[in-house]
Amino acid sequence: MKYPILTLNDDTEFVHSQMLADGSVEVYIEKPDEVDGFHNASCYLPSYRWENINGFTETEIATYQEIIESMAHLIIEFSQTGGFQNASSF
């Protein structure tokens, strides 16, 4: 299951998984692109290991890393409670 966590003004969307069996959480990032369809990447917490980077520049990944680092503690917590909407009762 994937839970939405953040959408940027340029329609870049961040979603996260439930906590995986190994204790990690996948943060999946997707951005629409007129040429390629979508750019995407996965970052695994808590190690910040990036995989499957498609279409994003190093600068974009660095920016996304900063965003993820700023809310990693919340993402990890929400991954165990059914996402932000469930944890916040919205």
PDB file of N, CA and C in Angstrom:
ATOM      1  N   MET A   1       0.841  -1.173   0.000  1.00  0.00           N
ATOM      2  CA  MET A   1       0.000   0.000   0.000  1.00  0.00           C
ATOM      3  C   MET A   1       0.888   1.237   0.000  1.00  0.00           C
ATOM      4  N   LYS A   2       0.495   2.264  -0.734  1.00  0.00           N
ATOM      5  CA  LYS A   2       1.219   3.532  -0.787  1.00  0.00           C
ATOM      6  C   LYS A   2       0.336   4.633  -0.214  1.00  0.00           C
ATOM      7  N   TYR A   3       0.961   5.510   0.552  1.00  0.00           N
ATOM      8  CA  TYR A   3       0.242   6.606   1.207  1.00  0.00           C
ATOM      9  C   TYR A   3       0.791   7.938   0.725  1.00  0.00           C
ATOM     10  N   PRO A   4      -0.064   8.876   0.298  1.00  0.00           N
ATOM     11  CA  PRO A   4       0.417  10.195  -0.131  1.00  0.00           C
ATOM     12  C   PRO A   4       0.964  10.972   1.063  1.00  0.00           C
ATOM     13  N   ILE A   5       2.040  11.700   0.812  1.00  0.00           N
ATOM     14  CA  ILE A   5       2.634  12.498   1.890  1.00  0.00           C
ATOM     15  C   ILE A   5       2.798  13.965   1.477  1.00  0.00           C
ATOM     16  N   LEU A   6       3.073  14.235   0.180  1.00  0.00           N
ATOM     17  CA  LEU A   6       3.357  15.610  -0.223  1.00  0.00           C
ATOM     18  C   LEU A   6       3.221  15.740  -1.736  1.00  0.00           C
ATOM     19  N   THR A   7       2.659  16.859  -2.185  1.00  0.00           N
ATOM     20  CA  THR A   7       2.641  17.214  -3.600  1.00  0.00           C
ATOM     21  C   THR A   7       3.189  18.624  -3.732  1.00  0.00           C
ATOM     22  N   LEU A   8       4.206  18.790  -4.570  1.00  0.00           N
ATOM     23  CA  LEU A   8       4.821  20.100  -4.790  1.00  0.00           C
ATOM     24  C   LEU A   8       4.043  20.873  -5.851  1.00  0.00           C
ATOM     25  N   ASN A   9       4.324  22.167  -5.969  1.00  0.00           N
ATOM     26  CA  ASN A   9       3.631  23.024  -6.931  1.00  0.00           C
ATOM     27  C   ASN A   9       3.808  22.584  -8.382  1.00  0.00           C
ATOM     28  N   ASP A  10       4.908  21.867  -8.685  1.00  0.00           N
ATOM     29  CA  ASP A  10       5.140  21.399 -10.056  1.00  0.00           C
ATOM     30  C   ASP A  10       4.546  20.006 -10.287  1.00  0.00           C
ATOM     31  N   ASP A  11       3.672  19.564  -9.390  1.00  0.00           N
ATOM     32  CA  ASP A  11       2.973  18.271  -9.443  1.00  0.00           C
ATOM     33  C   ASP A  11       3.862  17.072  -9.127  1.00  0.00           C
ATOM     34  N   THR A  12       5.048  17.305  -8.571  1.00  0.00           N
ATOM     35  CA  THR A  12       5.860  16.206  -8.076  1.00  0.00           C
ATOM     36  C   THR A  12       5.170  15.643  -6.845  1.00  0.00           C
ATOM     37  N   GLU A  13       4.939  14.344  -6.851  1.00  0.00           N
ATOM     38  CA  GLU A  13       4.210  13.710  -5.758  1.00  0.00           C
ATOM     39  C   GLU A  13       5.113  12.743  -5.000  1.00  0.00           C
ATOM     40  N   PHE A  14       5.014  12.808  -3.678  1.00  0.00           N
ATOM     41  CA  PHE A  14       5.740  11.911  -2.785  1.00  0.00           C
ATOM     42  C   PHE A  14       4.719  10.988  -2.124  1.00  0.00           C
ATOM     43  N   VAL A  15       4.968   9.687  -2.184  1.00  0.00           N
ATOM     44  CA  VAL A  15       4.151   8.718  -1.461  1.00  0.00           C
ATOM     45  C   VAL A  15       5.099   7.783  -0.717  1.00  0.00           C
ATOM     46  N   HIS A  16       4.596   7.127   0.317  1.00  0.00           N
ATOM     47  CA  HIS A  16       5.444   6.195   1.051  1.00  0.00           C
ATOM     48  C   HIS A  16       4.733   4.873   1.251  1.00  0.00           C
ATOM     49  N   SER A  17       5.523   3.846   1.467  1.00  0.00           N
ATOM     50  CA  SER A  17       4.987   2.508   1.687  1.00  0.00           C
ATOM     51  C   SER A  17       4.706   2.283   3.163  1.00  0.00           C
ATOM     52  N   GLN A  18       4.095   1.153   3.451  1.00  0.00           N
ATOM     53  CA  GLN A  18       4.045   0.672   4.819  1.00  0.00           C
ATOM     54  C   GLN A  18       5.476   0.291   5.190  1.00  0.00           C
ATOM     55  N   MET A  19       5.752   0.112   6.477  1.00  0.00           N
ATOM     56  CA  MET A  19       7.069  -0.356   6.869  1.00  0.00           C
ATOM     57  C   MET A  19       7.259  -1.759   6.299  1.00  0.00           C
ATOM     58  N   LEU A  20       8.381  -1.962   5.625  1.00  0.00           N
ATOM     59  CA  LEU A  20       8.678  -3.240   5.001  1.00  0.00           C
ATOM     60  C   LEU A  20       9.233  -4.220   6.028  1.00  0.00           C
ATOM     61  N   ALA A  21       9.292  -5.486   5.669  1.00  0.00           N
ATOM     62  CA  ALA A  21       9.722  -6.544   6.590  1.00  0.00           C
ATOM     63  C   ALA A  21      11.110  -6.283   7.168  1.00  0.00           C
ATOM     64  N   ASP A  22      11.979  -5.621   6.396  1.00  0.00           N
ATOM     65  CA  ASP A  22      13.338  -5.348   6.879  1.00  0.00           C
ATOM     66  C   ASP A  22      13.433  -4.057   7.691  1.00  0.00           C
ATOM     67  N   GLY A  23      12.297  -3.411   7.960  1.00  0.00           N
ATOM     68  CA  GLY A  23      12.277  -2.180   8.752  1.00  0.00           C
ATOM     69  C   GLY A  23      12.461  -0.919   7.932  1.00  0.00           C
ATOM     70  N   SER A  24      12.583  -1.049   6.617  1.00  0.00           N
ATOM     71  CA  SER A  24      12.748   0.125   5.771  1.00  0.00           C
ATOM     72  C   SER A  24      11.392   0.615   5.273  1.00  0.00           C
ATOM     73  N   VAL A  25      11.391   1.837   4.742  1.00  0.00           N
ATOM     74  CA  VAL A  25      10.189   2.444   4.178  1.00  0.00           C
ATOM     75  C   VAL A  25      10.579   3.034   2.828  1.00  0.00           C
ATOM     76  N   GLU A  26       9.822   2.700   1.799  1.00  0.00           N
ATOM     77  CA  GLU A  26      10.085   3.267   0.471  1.00  0.00           C
ATOM     78  C   GLU A  26       9.349   4.586   0.326  1.00  0.00           C
ATOM     79  N   VAL A  27      10.071   5.625  -0.087  1.00  0.00           N
ATOM     80  CA  VAL A  27       9.461   6.890  -0.477  1.00  0.00           C
ATOM     81  C   VAL A  27       9.588   6.946  -1.996  1.00  0.00           C
ATOM     82  N   TYR A  28       8.450   6.958  -2.666  1.00  0.00           N
ATOM     83  CA  TYR A  28       8.415   6.957  -4.123  1.00  0.00           C
ATOM     84  C   TYR A  28       8.056   8.365  -4.585  1.00  0.00           C
ATOM     85  N   ILE A  29       8.822   8.865  -5.555  1.00  0.00           N
ATOM     86  CA  ILE A  29       8.630  10.219  -6.065  1.00  0.00           C
ATOM     87  C   ILE A  29       8.319  10.115  -7.553  1.00  0.00           C
ATOM     88  N   GLU A  30       7.300  10.848  -7.977  1.00  0.00           N
ATOM     89  CA  GLU A  30       6.891  10.818  -9.380  1.00  0.00           C
ATOM     90  C   GLU A  30       6.533  12.228  -9.819  1.00  0.00           C
ATOM     91  N   LYS A  31       6.992  12.595 -11.025  1.00  0.00           N
ATOM     92  CA  LYS A  31       6.722  13.930 -11.564  1.00  0.00           C
ATOM     93  C   LYS A  31       6.312  13.782 -13.022  1.00  0.00           C
ATOM     94  N   PRO A  32       5.184  14.364 -13.420  1.00  0.00           N
ATOM     95  CA  PRO A  32       4.791  14.289 -14.829  1.00  0.00           C
ATOM     96  C   PRO A  32       5.792  15.033 -15.712  1.00  0.00           C
ATOM     97  N   ASP A  33       6.012  14.497 -16.906  1.00  0.00           N
ATOM     98  CA  ASP A  33       6.927  15.113 -17.858  1.00  0.00           C
ATOM     99  C   ASP A  33       6.303  15.003 -19.248  1.00  0.00           C
ATOM    100  N   GLU A  34       6.255  16.115 -19.975  1.00  0.00           N
ATOM    101  CA  GLU A  34       5.617  16.131 -21.288  1.00  0.00           C
ATOM    102  C   GLU A  34       6.315  15.235 -22.302  1.00  0.00           C
ATOM    103  N   VAL A  35       7.621  15.047 -22.155  1.00  0.00           N
ATOM    104  CA  VAL A  35       8.378  14.245 -23.113  1.00  0.00           C
ATOM    105  C   VAL A  35       8.390  12.761 -22.721  1.00  0.00           C
ATOM    106  N   ASP A  36       8.732  12.486 -21.466  1.00  0.00           N
ATOM    107  CA  ASP A  36       8.918  11.107 -21.006  1.00  0.00           C
ATOM    108  C   ASP A  36       7.677  10.483 -20.379  1.00  0.00           C
ATOM    109  N   GLY A  37       6.656  11.246 -20.144  1.00  0.00           N
ATOM    110  CA  GLY A  37       5.498  10.743 -19.420  1.00  0.00           C
ATOM    111  C   GLY A  37       5.638  11.041 -17.935  1.00  0.00           C
ATOM    112  N   PHE A  38       6.564  10.345 -17.277  1.00  0.00           N
ATOM    113  CA  PHE A  38       6.818  10.564 -15.859  1.00  0.00           C
ATOM    114  C   PHE A  38       8.293  10.363 -15.557  1.00  0.00           C
ATOM    115  N   HIS A  39       8.806  11.154 -14.624  1.00  0.00           N
ATOM    116  CA  HIS A  39      10.105  10.893 -14.009  1.00  0.00           C
ATOM    117  C   HIS A  39       9.792  10.277 -12.651  1.00  0.00           C
ATOM    118  N   ASN A  40      10.652   9.376 -12.188  1.00  0.00           N
ATOM    119  CA  ASN A  40      10.388   8.728 -10.905  1.00  0.00           C
ATOM    120  C   ASN A  40      11.669   8.243 -10.256  1.00  0.00           C
ATOM    121  N   ALA A  41      11.573   7.988  -8.961  1.00  0.00           N
ATOM    122  CA  ALA A  41      12.691   7.472  -8.183  1.00  0.00           C
ATOM    123  C   ALA A  41      12.158   6.942  -6.860  1.00  0.00           C
ATOM    124  N   SER A  42      12.940   6.073  -6.243  1.00  0.00           N
ATOM    125  CA  SER A  42      12.610   5.553  -4.915  1.00  0.00           C
ATOM    126  C   SER A  42      13.764   5.815  -3.965  1.00  0.00           C
ATOM    127  N   CYS A  43      13.421   6.267  -2.758  1.00  0.00           N
ATOM    128  CA  CYS A  43      14.390   6.472  -1.689  1.00  0.00           C
ATOM    129  C   CYS A  43      13.943   5.618  -0.508  1.00  0.00           C
ATOM    130  N   TYR A  44      14.861   4.812   0.027  1.00  0.00           N
ATOM    131  CA  TYR A  44      14.515   3.926   1.137  1.00  0.00           C
ATOM    132  C   TYR A  44      15.073   4.475   2.445  1.00  0.00           C
ATOM    133  N   LEU A  45      14.164   4.636   3.395  1.00  0.00           N
ATOM    134  CA  LEU A  45      14.527   5.089   4.737  1.00  0.00           C
ATOM    135  C   LEU A  45      14.725   3.870   5.623  1.00  0.00           C
ATOM    136  N   PRO A  46      15.539   3.925   6.636  1.00  0.00           N
ATOM    137  CA  PRO A  46      16.231   5.109   7.142  1.00  0.00           C
ATOM    138  C   PRO A  46      17.609   5.341   6.525  1.00  0.00           C
ATOM    139  N   SER A  47      18.031   4.521   5.564  1.00  0.00           N
ATOM    140  CA  SER A  47      19.391   4.627   5.021  1.00  0.00           C
ATOM    141  C   SER A  47      19.531   5.692   3.927  1.00  0.00           C
ATOM    142  N   TYR A  48      18.421   6.225   3.407  1.00  0.00           N
ATOM    143  CA  TYR A  48      18.426   7.178   2.292  1.00  0.00           C
ATOM    144  C   TYR A  48      19.090   6.575   1.060  1.00  0.00           C
ATOM    145  N   ARG A  49      18.818   5.306   0.809  1.00  0.00           N
ATOM    146  CA  ARG A  49      19.338   4.601  -0.366  1.00  0.00           C
ATOM    147  C   ARG A  49      18.403   4.888  -1.541  1.00  0.00           C
ATOM    148  N   TRP A  50      18.967   5.425  -2.620  1.00  0.00           N
ATOM    149  CA  TRP A  50      18.194   5.753  -3.814  1.00  0.00           C
ATOM    150  C   TRP A  50      18.278   4.613  -4.825  1.00  0.00           C
ATOM    151  N   GLU A  51      17.147   4.296  -5.455  1.00  0.00           N
ATOM    152  CA  GLU A  51      17.089   3.271  -6.487  1.00  0.00           C
ATOM    153  C   GLU A  51      16.155   3.728  -7.604  1.00  0.00           C
ATOM    154  N   ASN A  52      16.357   3.141  -8.772  1.00  0.00           N
ATOM    155  CA  ASN A  52      15.452   3.330  -9.913  1.00  0.00           C
ATOM    156  C   ASN A  52      15.188   4.795 -10.226  1.00  0.00           C
ATOM    157  N   ILE A  53      16.258   5.574 -10.329  1.00  0.00           N
ATOM    158  CA  ILE A  53      16.129   6.996 -10.667  1.00  0.00           C
ATOM    159  C   ILE A  53      15.969   7.112 -12.180  1.00  0.00           C
ATOM    160  N   ASN A  54      14.843   7.637 -12.608  1.00  0.00           N
ATOM    161  CA  ASN A  54      14.541   7.760 -14.040  1.00  0.00           C
ATOM    162  C   ASN A  54      14.108   9.182 -14.364  1.00  0.00           C
ATOM    163  N   GLY A  55      14.971   9.929 -15.077  1.00  0.00           N
ATOM    164  CA  GLY A  55      14.613  11.252 -15.567  1.00  0.00           C
ATOM    165  C   GLY A  55      14.968  12.423 -14.675  1.00  0.00           C
ATOM    166  N   PHE A  56      15.217  12.196 -13.401  1.00  0.00           N
ATOM    167  CA  PHE A  56      15.569  13.289 -12.497  1.00  0.00           C
ATOM    168  C   PHE A  56      17.053  13.624 -12.592  1.00  0.00           C
ATOM    169  N   THR A  57      17.371  14.915 -12.432  1.00  0.00           N
ATOM    170  CA  THR A  57      18.760  15.356 -12.406  1.00  0.00           C
ATOM    171  C   THR A  57      19.342  15.144 -11.005  1.00  0.00           C
ATOM    172  N   GLU A  58      20.650  15.222 -10.895  1.00  0.00           N
ATOM    173  CA  GLU A  58      21.296  15.123  -9.580  1.00  0.00           C
ATOM    174  C   GLU A  58      20.827  16.250  -8.665  1.00  0.00           C
ATOM    175  N   THR A  59      20.608  17.427  -9.221  1.00  0.00           N
ATOM    176  CA  THR A  59      20.135  18.565  -8.441  1.00  0.00           C
ATOM    177  C   THR A  59      18.727  18.301  -7.890  1.00  0.00           C
ATOM    178  N   GLU A  60      17.858  17.742  -8.723  1.00  0.00           N
ATOM    179  CA  GLU A  60      16.503  17.416  -8.251  1.00  0.00           C
ATOM    180  C   GLU A  60      16.564  16.375  -7.137  1.00  0.00           C
ATOM    181  N   ILE A  61      17.382  15.352  -7.317  1.00  0.00           N
ATOM    182  CA  ILE A  61      17.497  14.305  -6.291  1.00  0.00           C
ATOM    183  C   ILE A  61      18.026  14.905  -4.990  1.00  0.00           C
ATOM    184  N   ALA A  62      18.997  15.808  -5.076  1.00  0.00           N
ATOM    185  CA  ALA A  62      19.525  16.458  -3.867  1.00  0.00           C
ATOM    186  C   ALA A  62      18.426  17.254  -3.158  1.00  0.00           C
ATOM    187  N   THR A  63      17.598  17.944  -3.927  1.00  0.00           N
ATOM    188  CA  THR A  63      16.477  18.693  -3.343  1.00  0.00           C
ATOM    189  C   THR A  63      15.484  17.749  -2.682  1.00  0.00           C
ATOM    190  N   TYR A  64      15.152  16.667  -3.360  1.00  0.00           N
ATOM    191  CA  TYR A  64      14.215  15.693  -2.802  1.00  0.00           C
ATOM    192  C   TYR A  64      14.781  15.037  -1.551  1.00  0.00           C
ATOM    193  N   GLN A  65      16.089  14.817  -1.547  1.00  0.00           N
ATOM    194  CA  GLN A  65      16.742  14.244  -0.356  1.00  0.00           C
ATOM    195  C   GLN A  65      16.539  15.180   0.842  1.00  0.00           C
ATOM    196  N   GLU A  66      16.726  16.475   0.631  1.00  0.00           N
ATOM    197  CA  GLU A  66      16.522  17.445   1.715  1.00  0.00           C
ATOM    198  C   GLU A  66      15.083  17.419   2.217  1.00  0.00           C
ATOM    199  N   ILE A  67      14.150  17.347   1.298  1.00  0.00           N
ATOM    200  CA  ILE A  67      12.733  17.302   1.693  1.00  0.00           C
ATOM    201  C   ILE A  67      12.464  16.053   2.516  1.00  0.00           C
ATOM    202  N   ILE A  68      12.937  14.912   2.028  1.00  0.00           N
ATOM    203  CA  ILE A  68      12.704  13.652   2.736  1.00  0.00           C
ATOM    204  C   ILE A  68      13.373  13.670   4.111  1.00  0.00           C
ATOM    205  N   GLU A  69      14.603  14.173   4.193  1.00  0.00           N
ATOM    206  CA  GLU A  69      15.299  14.244   5.480  1.00  0.00           C
ATOM    207  C   GLU A  69      14.512  15.083   6.481  1.00  0.00           C
ATOM    208  N   SER A  70      13.872  16.155   6.013  1.00  0.00           N
ATOM    209  CA  SER A  70      13.151  17.044   6.926  1.00  0.00           C
ATOM    210  C   SER A  70      11.896  16.403   7.523  1.00  0.00           C
ATOM    211  N   MET A  71      11.393  15.363   6.887  1.00  0.00           N
ATOM    212  CA  MET A  71      10.181  14.732   7.411  1.00  0.00           C
ATOM    213  C   MET A  71      10.303  13.218   7.555  1.00  0.00           C
ATOM    214  N   ALA A  72      11.526  12.702   7.550  1.00  0.00           N
ATOM    215  CA  ALA A  72      11.743  11.251   7.631  1.00  0.00           C
ATOM    216  C   ALA A  72      11.132  10.646   8.889  1.00  0.00           C
ATOM    217  N   HIS A  73      11.275  11.337  10.018  1.00  0.00           N
ATOM    218  CA  HIS A  73      10.727  10.804  11.269  1.00  0.00           C
ATOM    219  C   HIS A  73       9.212  10.635  11.176  1.00  0.00           C
ATOM    220  N   LEU A  74       8.539  11.552  10.502  1.00  0.00           N
ATOM    221  CA  LEU A  74       7.088  11.443  10.329  1.00  0.00           C
ATOM    222  C   LEU A  74       6.728  10.321   9.356  1.00  0.00           C
ATOM    223  N   ILE A  75       7.475  10.226   8.260  1.00  0.00           N
ATOM    224  CA  ILE A  75       7.214   9.170   7.282  1.00  0.00           C
ATOM    225  C   ILE A  75       7.354   7.800   7.930  1.00  0.00           C
ATOM    226  N   ILE A  76       8.412   7.618   8.710  1.00  0.00           N
ATOM    227  CA  ILE A  76       8.621   6.331   9.373  1.00  0.00           C
ATOM    228  C   ILE A  76       7.484   6.050  10.351  1.00  0.00           C
ATOM    229  N   GLU A  77       7.079   7.050  11.100  1.00  0.00           N
ATOM    230  CA  GLU A  77       5.958   6.870  12.038  1.00  0.00           C
ATOM    231  C   GLU A  77       4.669   6.540  11.293  1.00  0.00           C
ATOM    232  N   PHE A  78       4.359   7.318  10.242  1.00  0.00           N
ATOM    233  CA  PHE A  78       3.124   7.100   9.484  1.00  0.00           C
ATOM    234  C   PHE A  78       3.127   5.763   8.759  1.00  0.00           C
ATOM    235  N   SER A  79       4.303   5.248   8.420  1.00  0.00           N
ATOM    236  CA  SER A  79       4.372   3.957   7.734  1.00  0.00           C
ATOM    237  C   SER A  79       3.872   2.825   8.622  1.00  0.00           C
ATOM    238  N   GLN A  80       3.824   3.065   9.915  1.00  0.00           N
ATOM    239  CA  GLN A  80       3.382   2.053  10.870  1.00  0.00           C
ATOM    240  C   GLN A  80       1.930   2.254  11.308  1.00  0.00           C
ATOM    241  N   THR A  81       1.342   3.394  10.907  1.00  0.00           N
ATOM    242  CA  THR A  81      -0.014   3.716  11.384  1.00  0.00           C
ATOM    243  C   THR A  81      -1.015   3.928  10.259  1.00  0.00           C
ATOM    244  N   GLY A  82      -0.670   3.517   9.033  1.00  0.00           N
ATOM    245  CA  GLY A  82      -1.623   3.648   7.938  1.00  0.00           C
ATOM    246  C   GLY A  82      -1.606   4.983   7.234  1.00  0.00           C
ATOM    247  N   GLY A  83      -0.486   5.674   7.239  1.00  0.00           N
ATOM    248  CA  GLY A  83      -0.366   6.933   6.521  1.00  0.00           C
ATOM    249  C   GLY A  83      -0.840   8.132   7.315  1.00  0.00           C
ATOM    250  N   PHE A  84      -0.570   9.315   6.770  1.00  0.00           N
ATOM    251  CA  PHE A  84      -0.899  10.581   7.434  1.00  0.00           C
ATOM    252  C   PHE A  84      -2.392  10.711   7.705  1.00  0.00           C
ATOM    253  N   GLN A  85      -3.209  10.394   6.707  1.00  0.00           N
ATOM    254  CA  GLN A  85      -4.650  10.587   6.887  1.00  0.00           C
ATOM    255  C   GLN A  85      -5.188   9.745   8.016  1.00  0.00           C
ATOM    256  N   ASN A  86      -4.712   8.535   8.157  1.00  0.00           N
ATOM    257  CA  ASN A  86      -5.161   7.678   9.242  1.00  0.00           C
ATOM    258  C   ASN A  86      -4.623   8.169  10.596  1.00  0.00           C
ATOM    259  N   ALA A  87      -3.350   8.581  10.604  1.00  0.00           N
ATOM    260  CA  ALA A  87      -2.734   9.037  11.856  1.00  0.00           C
ATOM    261  C   ALA A  87      -3.326  10.356  12.338  1.00  0.00           C
ATOM    262  N   SER A  88      -3.764  11.198  11.403  1.00  0.00           N
ATOM    263  CA  SER A  88      -4.286  12.516  11.766  1.00  0.00           C
ATOM    264  C   SER A  88      -5.804  12.563  11.846  1.00  0.00           C
ATOM    265  N   SER A  89      -6.459  11.478  11.548  1.00  0.00           N
ATOM    266  CA  SER A  89      -7.926  11.366  11.586  1.00  0.00           C
ATOM    267  C   SER A  89      -8.612  12.283  10.575  1.00  0.00           C
ATOM    268  N   PHE A  90      -7.932  12.638   9.461  1.00  0.00           N
ATOM    269  CA  PHE A  90      -8.567  13.450   8.397  1.00  0.00           C
ATOM    270  C   PHE A  90      -9.311  12.561   7.454  1.00  0.00           C
TER     271      PHE A  90
END
